[in-house]
Amino acid sequence: GNSVTQMEGPVTLSEEAFLTINCTYTATGYPSLFWYVQYPGEGLQLLLKATKADDKGSNKGFEATYRKETTSFHLEKGSVQVSDSAVYFCALPLGGSNYKLTFGKGTLLTVNP
Amino acid sequence: EAGVAQSPRYKIIEKRQSVAFWCNPISGHATLYWYQQILGQGPKLLIQFQNNGVVDDSQLPKDRFSAERLKGVDSTLKIQPAKLEDSAVYLCASSLGTVSGYEQYFGPGTRLTVT
């Protein structure tokens, strides 16, 4: 079945640094890909998505490009802020229909002022 | 628009006791999910409902876990009896269950500690 491998954390950066969190996937076909974010004490929320190859998802300054050649969907941000401190999860459909997702293990990002 | 509500937020029980969690999804969302999130891991799907019917419960340990979604709205997840390895955050999520069904909206979760 479909699966995702995510960069191990934690990641600690200074404010305004460049962020990359790696995500690679194994899937049948070309499913939609997602990044979810979990802020401290909260549930997950959708950060961005891409529905087909070469699509770029973007939101709140974060970007991720769906690259089928490398089966990757790396999350990037040019200048992180303290408020970006959270856990980031890469996700894709489990396969088949019924809208089930499988998540990576998550990457904890801490941004220091 | 109100988000997904869950209660309680925290629960501490002893092993072999029972516990129940409640979830109220976003109004109009047909699909409801329960996930288990163990510390340091991503959420793992336990059960998925479409309206008041079960779509997938293949990952639910049915000897101790049960869930229901009466009337296709609220849902409860029960553990009886609890084991130490059940300590986790239990997340409820909902979605429209249509073409945008992968966009799931999560509640804040219930953190369960089994001692």
Coordinates of C-alpha atoms in Angstrom, one line a residue:
Chain A
G1 CA 0.0 0.0 0.0
N2 CA 0.9 3.6 -0.1
S3 CA 3.4 4.9 2.4
V4 CA 5.4 8.0 3.3
T5 CA 8.9 8.5 4.7
Q6 CA 9.6 11.8 6.4
M7 CA 12.7 13.4 7.6
E8 CA 13.5 12.7 11.2
G9 CA 13.6 15.6 13.6
P10 CA 13.8 17.6 15.6
V11 CA 14.8 20.6 13.6
T12 CA 15.9 23.7 15.3
L13 CA 16.4 26.9 13.4
S14 CA 16.9 30.6 14.1
E15 CA 14.2 33.1 13.0
E16 CA 14.5 34.0 9.3
A17 CA 16.4 30.8 8.4
F18 CA 15.5 28.6 5.4
L19 CA 13.5 25.5 6.1
T20 CA 13.4 22.2 4.3
I21 CA 11.6 19.1 5.6
N22 CA 12.1 16.1 3.3
C23 CA 9.2 13.7 2.4
T24 CA 9.3 10.8 0.0
Y25 CA 6.5 8.5 -0.9
T26 CA 5.7 5.1 -2.3
A27 CA 2.4 4.9 -4.1
T28 CA 0.4 3.3 -6.8
G29 CA -0.4 5.9 -9.5
Y30 CA -0.1 9.6 -8.7
P31 CA -2.2 10.4 -5.6
S32 CA -2.7 13.8 -4.1
L33 CA -0.1 14.7 -1.5
F34 CA -0.5 16.7 1.7
W35 CA 1.3 18.5 4.4
Y36 CA -0.5 18.9 7.7
V37 CA 0.7 21.0 10.7
Q38 CA 0.1 20.5 14.4
Y39 CA 0.7 23.5 16.6
P40 CA 1.3 22.8 20.4
G41 CA -1.9 21.7 22.1
E42 CA -4.0 21.6 18.9
G43 CA -5.2 19.1 16.4
L44 CA -3.7 18.7 12.9
Q45 CA -4.7 21.2 10.2
L46 CA -4.1 21.1 6.5
L47 CA -1.2 23.3 5.5
L48 CA -1.0 22.7 1.7
K49 CA -1.7 20.1 -0.9
A50 CA -0.8 19.1 -4.5
T51 CA -3.1 17.1 -6.6
K52 CA -0.9 16.1 -9.6
A53 CA 2.7 15.8 -10.7
D54 CA 4.6 19.1 -10.9
D55 CA 1.9 20.9 -8.9
K56 CA 3.2 23.3 -6.3
G57 CA 1.1 23.7 -3.1
S58 CA 1.6 26.9 -1.1
N59 CA 0.2 28.5 2.0
K60 CA 1.5 30.9 4.7
G61 CA 4.8 31.2 3.0
F62 CA 5.3 27.4 2.8
E63 CA 5.7 25.6 -0.5
A64 CA 6.0 22.0 -1.7
T65 CA 6.3 20.7 -5.2
Y66 CA 5.0 17.3 -6.3
R67 CA 7.9 15.6 -8.0
K68 CA 7.1 12.2 -9.5
E69 CA 10.6 11.6 -10.8
T70 CA 12.0 11.6 -7.3
T71 CA 8.7 10.6 -5.6
S72 CA 9.2 13.5 -3.2
F73 CA 7.1 16.4 -1.7
H74 CA 9.6 18.4 0.3
L75 CA 8.3 21.2 2.4
E76 CA 10.1 24.6 2.2
K77 CA 9.9 28.1 3.6
G78 CA 12.3 30.8 2.9
S79 CA 12.2 32.6 6.2
V80 CA 10.8 30.9 9.3
Q81 CA 9.2 32.6 12.2
V82 CA 8.9 31.7 15.9
S83 CA 5.2 31.1 15.2
D84 CA 6.0 28.3 12.8
S85 CA 7.2 26.1 15.6
A86 CA 5.1 23.0 15.3
V87 CA 5.1 19.4 14.2
Y88 CA 4.8 18.9 10.4
F89 CA 3.3 15.7 8.8
C90 CA 3.5 14.6 5.3
A91 CA 0.5 12.5 4.2
L92 CA -1.0 10.7 1.2
P93 CA -4.1 8.6 0.6
L94 CA -3.9 5.0 1.8
G95 CA -5.1 3.8 -1.6
G96 CA -8.4 3.0 -3.0
S97 CA -11.3 5.3 -2.3
N98 CA -13.0 6.2 1.0
Y99 CA -10.6 9.1 1.7
K100 CA -8.2 7.5 4.1
L101 CA -4.9 9.1 4.8
T102 CA -1.6 7.7 6.0
F103 CA 0.8 10.0 7.8
G104 CA 4.5 10.2 8.2
K105 CA 6.0 10.2 11.7
G106 CA 6.1 14.0 11.9
T107 CA 9.0 16.4 12.1
L108 CA 9.2 18.8 15.1
L109 CA 10.3 22.2 14.2
T110 CA 11.5 24.7 16.8
V111 CA 12.3 28.3 15.7
N112 CA 14.3 30.4 18.1
P113 CA 14.1 34.2 18.1
Chain B
E1 CA -17.8 27.9 11.5
A2 CA -17.3 25.8 14.7
G3 CA -14.5 23.2 14.5
V4 CA -14.4 19.6 15.6
A5 CA -15.1 19.4 19.3
Q6 CA -13.7 16.6 21.6
S7 CA -14.0 15.9 25.2
P8 CA -12.4 15.3 27.6
R9 CA -9.1 16.9 26.8
Y10 CA -7.2 14.9 29.3
K11 CA -7.8 11.6 31.0
I12 CA -5.8 9.5 33.4
I13 CA -7.0 6.0 34.3
E14 CA -5.5 2.8 35.7
K15 CA -5.0 -0.2 33.5
R16 CA -8.1 -2.5 33.2
Q17 CA -10.4 0.5 33.7
S18 CA -12.7 1.7 30.9
V19 CA -12.8 5.1 29.3
A20 CA -14.9 6.9 26.7
F21 CA -14.2 9.8 24.4
W22 CA -16.7 12.0 22.6
C23 CA -16.5 13.8 19.3
N24 CA -18.7 16.3 17.6
P25 CA -17.7 16.9 14.0
I26 CA -18.2 20.0 11.9
S27 CA -21.8 20.4 10.9
G28 CA -22.5 18.8 7.5
H29 CA -19.5 16.6 7.4
A30 CA -20.5 13.1 6.5
T31 CA -17.2 11.3 7.2
L32 CA -15.8 11.0 10.7
Y33 CA -12.4 9.4 11.7
W34 CA -10.8 8.3 14.9
Y35 CA -7.0 8.3 15.0
Q36 CA -4.6 7.1 17.7
Q37 CA -1.4 9.2 17.9
I38 CA 1.3 7.7 20.0
L39 CA 4.1 10.1 21.1
G40 CA 6.6 10.7 18.4
Q41 CA 4.5 9.1 15.6
G42 CA 1.9 10.2 13.1
P43 CA -1.8 9.5 13.6
K44 CA -2.9 6.0 12.9
L45 CA -6.5 5.5 11.6
L46 CA -8.6 3.4 14.0
I47 CA -12.0 3.7 12.4
Q48 CA -13.8 5.6 9.7
F49 CA -17.6 6.3 9.5
Q50 CA -19.6 7.5 6.6
N51 CA -22.8 9.0 8.1
N52 CA -23.6 6.4 10.7
G53 CA -22.1 3.4 9.0
V54 CA -18.6 2.0 9.4
V55 CA -16.4 2.2 6.3
D56 CA -13.2 0.9 7.7
D57 CA -12.4 -0.5 11.2
S58 CA -9.6 -2.8 10.1
Q59 CA -7.1 -1.2 12.5
L60 CA -9.4 -1.1 15.5
P61 CA -8.5 -3.6 18.3
K62 CA -12.0 -4.9 18.5
D63 CA -11.4 -7.0 21.6
R64 CA -11.1 -3.8 23.7
F65 CA -12.0 -0.8 21.5
S66 CA -15.5 0.1 20.2
A67 CA -16.9 3.1 18.5
E68 CA -20.3 4.3 17.4
R69 CA -21.8 7.2 15.5
L70 CA -25.5 7.3 16.3
K71 CA -27.6 9.5 14.0
G72 CA -24.6 10.2 11.8
V73 CA -23.4 13.1 13.9
D74 CA -21.6 12.7 17.3
S75 CA -19.4 9.8 17.9
T76 CA -17.9 8.0 20.9
L77 CA -14.8 5.8 21.2
K78 CA -14.6 3.4 24.1
I79 CA -11.7 1.4 25.5
Q80 CA -12.5 -1.4 27.9
P81 CA -10.3 -2.6 29.5
A82 CA -7.4 -0.2 29.0
K83 CA -3.8 -1.3 28.7
L84 CA -0.6 0.6 29.3
E85 CA 0.1 0.7 25.6
D86 CA -3.2 2.6 25.0
S87 CA -1.6 5.7 26.3
A88 CA -1.8 8.1 23.4
V89 CA -3.6 11.1 22.0
Y90 CA -7.0 10.2 20.4
L91 CA -7.8 12.5 17.6
C92 CA -11.2 12.9 15.9
A93 CA -11.4 14.3 12.4
S94 CA -14.2 15.0 10.0
S95 CA -14.5 15.7 6.3
L96 CA -17.1 16.3 3.7
G97 CA -16.5 12.8 2.3
T98 CA -16.7 14.1 -1.3
V99 CA -14.0 14.9 -3.8
S100 CA -12.4 17.1 -1.1
G101 CA -12.6 14.3 1.4
Y102 CA -8.9 14.2 2.0
E103 CA -9.1 17.6 3.6
Q104 CA -9.7 16.5 7.1
Y105 CA -10.4 18.8 10.0
F106 CA -9.1 17.6 13.3
G107 CA -10.2 18.2 16.9
P108 CA -7.7 19.1 19.6
G109 CA -7.6 15.5 20.8
T110 CA -7.9 13.7 24.1
R111 CA -4.6 12.8 25.8
L112 CA -5.0 9.5 27.6
T113 CA -2.6 8.3 30.2
V114 CA -2.9 4.7 31.4
T115 CA -1.0 3.9 34.6

